[in-house]
Amino acid sequence: MQQITEAISNPKVKRAIELAIGPLLLFALWWIAFKGQLVNKDLLPSPVDTLRDTAASIAAGKMTGDFVHTIARVGYSTLIAVIAGVPIGIVLGAKAAIYRSVEFLVDFFRSTPATALFPLFLLLFGLGDFAKIAVAAFAAWLVIVFNVAYGVMNARQTRILAARSMGASSLRIFKDVIFYETLPQTFVGLRTAVSLALVVIIVAEMFIGATDGIGHRIIDAQISYSLTDMYGSILIAGAMGYGLNLMLLMIERSFIHWSGK
């Protein structure tokens, strides 16, 4: 008993237990709903069958192609959003008057559901991959612009004033003070943008003429009434989003160790 207590008190073991609680709770709720027939049994398969069939599909490589296509689209859209969004966010945040002049446009489109823009992007770019990537990139771009601009505008004035009092130029202040001050807020925007891009890409794969991707797999399984495949694909999509967010959090904690100090 003492050995078990010591093992549980180990920080790594304790952290592993904490991380396992969420998935186990989801499995337990799903099992209760299935066994208790709280949901029509024709609409909710067993979690055991779903996990078994999903594992078999992954092992056979049936999901690999769809996973790769979806993650690639999310990666392209996020990269476009970062390249186009960070410089514009810096420019807008550097001058409050400039930001206020375009604040309505940024907030208006940021508040507009990205899915409502599908018809517009279809007219502009057609049914190919570029339309899906473009609409996801646009949605992610708005989030990044807003967060970068907010980070620049709210950089700690005490550090900026200290740099100015030591005779630092505006370029030096931006490079050595403002840039690092805005990184935490930039990463907040990046994590939000990646999650939003994934949502938009999955929905686009469902309804905008896709022939591959996790979204297409979900809707295809729903049409063919392959429930374990449908629920398994949904779990894969959720795991994809969780994994991307976790990866960005790890990068943030590694490189922005001064955040909040």
Coordinates of C-alpha atoms in Angstrom, one line a residue, residues 8-232:
I8 CA 0.9 8.0 -7.0
S9 CA 2.7 10.9 -5.2
N10 CA 5.3 10.9 -7.9
P11 CA 4.7 14.1 -10.0
K12 CA 4.9 12.3 -13.4
V13 CA 2.5 9.6 -12.3
K14 CA 0.2 12.1 -10.8
R15 CA 0.2 14.1 -14.0
A16 CA -0.5 11.0 -16.0
I17 CA -3.4 10.2 -13.8
E18 CA -4.8 13.7 -14.2
L19 CA -4.5 13.5 -18.0
A20 CA -6.2 10.1 -18.0
I21 CA -9.3 11.3 -16.1
G22 CA -10.8 13.2 -19.0
P23 CA -10.7 10.3 -21.6
L24 CA -11.9 7.8 -18.9
L25 CA -14.8 10.0 -18.0
L26 CA -15.8 10.4 -21.6
F27 CA -15.6 6.6 -22.1
A28 CA -17.6 6.0 -18.9
L29 CA -20.4 8.5 -19.9
W30 CA -20.5 7.0 -23.4
W31 CA -20.7 3.4 -21.9
I32 CA -23.5 4.4 -19.5
A33 CA -25.5 6.1 -22.3
F34 CA -25.0 3.0 -24.5
K35 CA -25.8 0.3 -21.8
G36 CA -28.6 2.3 -20.3
Q37 CA -30.1 3.0 -23.8
L38 CA -30.3 6.7 -22.9
V39 CA -29.7 7.2 -26.7
N40 CA -31.3 5.1 -29.4
K41 CA -29.0 2.0 -29.8
D42 CA -29.3 2.4 -33.6
L43 CA -27.7 5.8 -33.3
L44 CA -25.0 5.2 -30.7
P45 CA -22.6 2.3 -31.0
S46 CA -20.7 0.7 -28.2
P47 CA -17.6 2.7 -27.3
V48 CA -15.6 -0.6 -27.2
D49 CA -16.7 -1.4 -30.8
T50 CA -16.0 2.1 -31.9
L51 CA -12.5 2.1 -30.5
R52 CA -11.8 -1.4 -31.8
D53 CA -12.9 -0.5 -35.3
T54 CA -11.1 2.8 -35.3
A55 CA -7.9 1.1 -34.1
A56 CA -8.2 -1.4 -36.9
S57 CA -8.8 1.3 -39.5
I58 CA -5.7 3.2 -38.3
A59 CA -3.6 0.0 -38.3
A60 CA -4.7 -0.8 -41.8
G61 CA -3.9 2.7 -43.0
K62 CA -7.4 3.5 -44.0
M63 CA -7.5 6.8 -42.1
T64 CA -3.9 7.8 -42.8
G65 CA -4.7 9.5 -46.1
D66 CA -7.7 11.5 -44.8
F67 CA -5.7 12.5 -41.7
V68 CA -2.8 13.8 -43.7
H69 CA -5.0 15.7 -46.1
T70 CA -6.8 17.4 -43.3
I71 CA -3.7 18.3 -41.3
A72 CA -2.0 19.6 -44.5
R73 CA -5.0 21.9 -45.2
V74 CA -4.9 23.2 -41.6
G75 CA -1.2 23.7 -41.8
Y76 CA -1.4 25.6 -45.1
S77 CA -4.2 27.9 -43.9
T78 CA -2.5 28.6 -40.6
L79 CA 0.8 29.4 -42.3
I80 CA -0.9 31.8 -44.7
A81 CA -2.7 33.4 -41.7
V82 CA 0.5 33.9 -39.8
I83 CA 2.5 35.3 -42.7
A84 CA -0.2 37.7 -43.6
G85 CA -1.5 38.4 -40.1
V86 CA 1.5 39.1 -37.9
P87 CA 2.9 42.1 -39.9
I88 CA -0.5 43.7 -40.3
G89 CA -1.3 43.1 -36.6
I90 CA 2.0 44.8 -35.6
V91 CA 1.2 47.8 -37.9
L92 CA -2.3 48.2 -36.5
G93 CA -1.1 47.8 -32.9
A94 CA 1.7 50.2 -33.2
K95 CA -0.6 53.2 -33.7
A96 CA -3.9 53.2 -31.8
A97 CA -5.4 55.6 -34.3
I98 CA -4.8 53.2 -37.2
Y99 CA -6.4 50.3 -35.3
R100 CA -9.4 52.4 -34.4
S101 CA -9.9 53.3 -38.0
V102 CA -10.2 49.7 -39.1
E103 CA -11.5 48.2 -35.8
F104 CA -15.1 47.9 -37.2
L105 CA -13.9 45.8 -40.2
V106 CA -11.7 43.5 -38.0
D107 CA -14.4 42.9 -35.4
F108 CA -17.2 42.6 -38.1
F109 CA -15.5 39.9 -40.0
R110 CA -14.1 38.2 -36.9
S111 CA -17.7 38.0 -35.6
T112 CA -19.1 36.7 -38.9
P113 CA -19.2 32.8 -38.9
A114 CA -16.6 31.6 -41.3
T115 CA -19.1 29.0 -42.7
A116 CA -21.3 31.9 -43.9
L117 CA -18.5 32.9 -46.2
F118 CA -18.3 29.6 -48.0
P119 CA -20.5 30.7 -50.9
L120 CA -18.3 33.8 -51.5
F121 CA -15.1 31.8 -51.5
L122 CA -16.6 29.1 -53.7
L123 CA -17.5 31.8 -56.3
L124 CA -14.0 33.3 -56.0
F125 CA -11.9 30.1 -56.0
G126 CA -14.2 27.2 -57.2
L127 CA -14.6 23.8 -55.6
G128 CA -10.9 22.9 -55.3
D129 CA -8.7 22.7 -52.2
F130 CA -7.8 26.4 -52.5
A131 CA -11.3 27.5 -51.6
K132 CA -11.2 25.4 -48.4
I133 CA -7.7 26.6 -47.4
A134 CA -8.6 30.3 -48.3
V135 CA -11.7 30.5 -46.1
A136 CA -9.9 28.8 -43.2
A137 CA -6.9 31.1 -43.7
F138 CA -9.1 34.2 -43.7
A139 CA -10.9 33.1 -40.5
A140 CA -7.5 32.4 -38.8
W141 CA -6.0 35.6 -40.2
L142 CA -8.5 37.7 -38.4
V143 CA -7.9 36.1 -35.1
I144 CA -4.1 36.5 -35.4
V145 CA -4.4 40.2 -36.5
F146 CA -6.6 41.0 -33.5
N147 CA -4.4 39.2 -31.0
V148 CA -1.1 40.6 -32.4
A149 CA -2.5 44.1 -32.5
Y150 CA -3.8 43.7 -28.9
G151 CA -0.5 42.4 -27.8
V152 CA 1.4 45.4 -29.3
M153 CA -1.0 47.9 -27.9
N154 CA -0.8 46.4 -24.4
A155 CA 3.0 45.9 -24.2
R156 CA 4.2 46.9 -20.7
Q157 CA 4.8 50.6 -20.8
T158 CA 7.2 50.5 -17.9
R159 CA 9.7 48.5 -20.0
I160 CA 9.2 50.7 -23.0
L161 CA 9.8 53.8 -21.0
A162 CA 12.9 52.3 -19.4
A163 CA 14.3 51.5 -22.8
R164 CA 13.6 55.0 -24.0
S165 CA 15.2 56.5 -21.0
M166 CA 18.4 54.6 -21.8
G167 CA 18.4 56.2 -25.3
A168 CA 17.1 53.2 -27.3
S169 CA 15.8 53.9 -30.8
S170 CA 12.2 53.1 -31.8
L171 CA 13.5 50.1 -33.9
R172 CA 15.6 48.8 -31.0
I173 CA 12.6 49.2 -28.6
F174 CA 10.4 47.3 -31.0
K175 CA 13.0 44.5 -31.6
D176 CA 14.1 44.0 -28.0
V177 CA 11.0 45.0 -25.9
I178 CA 7.7 45.1 -27.8
F179 CA 8.4 42.0 -29.9
Y180 CA 9.0 39.8 -26.9
E181 CA 6.2 41.4 -24.9
T182 CA 3.7 40.6 -27.7
L183 CA 4.8 36.9 -28.1
P184 CA 2.5 35.5 -25.3
Q185 CA -0.6 37.2 -26.8
T186 CA 0.5 36.1 -30.3
F187 CA 0.6 32.5 -29.2
V188 CA -2.8 32.8 -27.7
G189 CA -4.0 34.0 -31.1
L190 CA -2.1 31.3 -32.9
R191 CA -3.7 28.5 -30.8
T192 CA -7.1 30.0 -31.3
A193 CA -6.5 30.4 -35.0
V194 CA -5.3 26.8 -35.4
S195 CA -8.5 25.5 -33.7
L196 CA -10.7 27.7 -35.8
A197 CA -8.9 26.6 -39.0
L198 CA -9.4 23.0 -38.1
V199 CA -13.1 23.6 -37.5
V200 CA -13.5 25.4 -40.9
I201 CA -11.5 22.8 -42.8
I202 CA -13.5 19.9 -41.3
V203 CA -16.9 21.6 -42.2
A204 CA -15.6 22.5 -45.7
E205 CA -14.5 18.9 -46.3
M206 CA -18.0 17.8 -45.4
F207 CA -19.9 20.1 -47.7
I208 CA -17.6 21.6 -50.4
G209 CA -17.0 18.9 -52.9
A210 CA -14.2 17.1 -51.0
T211 CA -13.1 13.6 -51.9
D212 CA -10.8 13.1 -48.9
G213 CA -10.1 14.4 -45.4
I214 CA -11.6 13.6 -42.0
G215 CA -14.6 15.8 -42.6
H216 CA -15.4 13.9 -45.8
R217 CA -14.9 10.6 -44.0
I218 CA -17.4 11.7 -41.3
I219 CA -20.1 12.7 -43.7
D220 CA -19.5 9.7 -45.9
A221 CA -19.8 7.3 -42.9
Q222 CA -23.0 9.1 -41.8
I223 CA -24.5 8.7 -45.3
S224 CA -23.6 5.0 -45.5
Y225 CA -24.7 4.5 -41.8
S226 CA -21.3 3.2 -40.7
L227 CA -21.7 4.5 -37.2
T228 CA -18.5 3.2 -35.7
D229 CA -16.5 4.8 -38.5
M230 CA -18.4 8.0 -38.1
Y231 CA -17.9 8.3 -34.3
G232 CA -14.3 7.1 -34.7

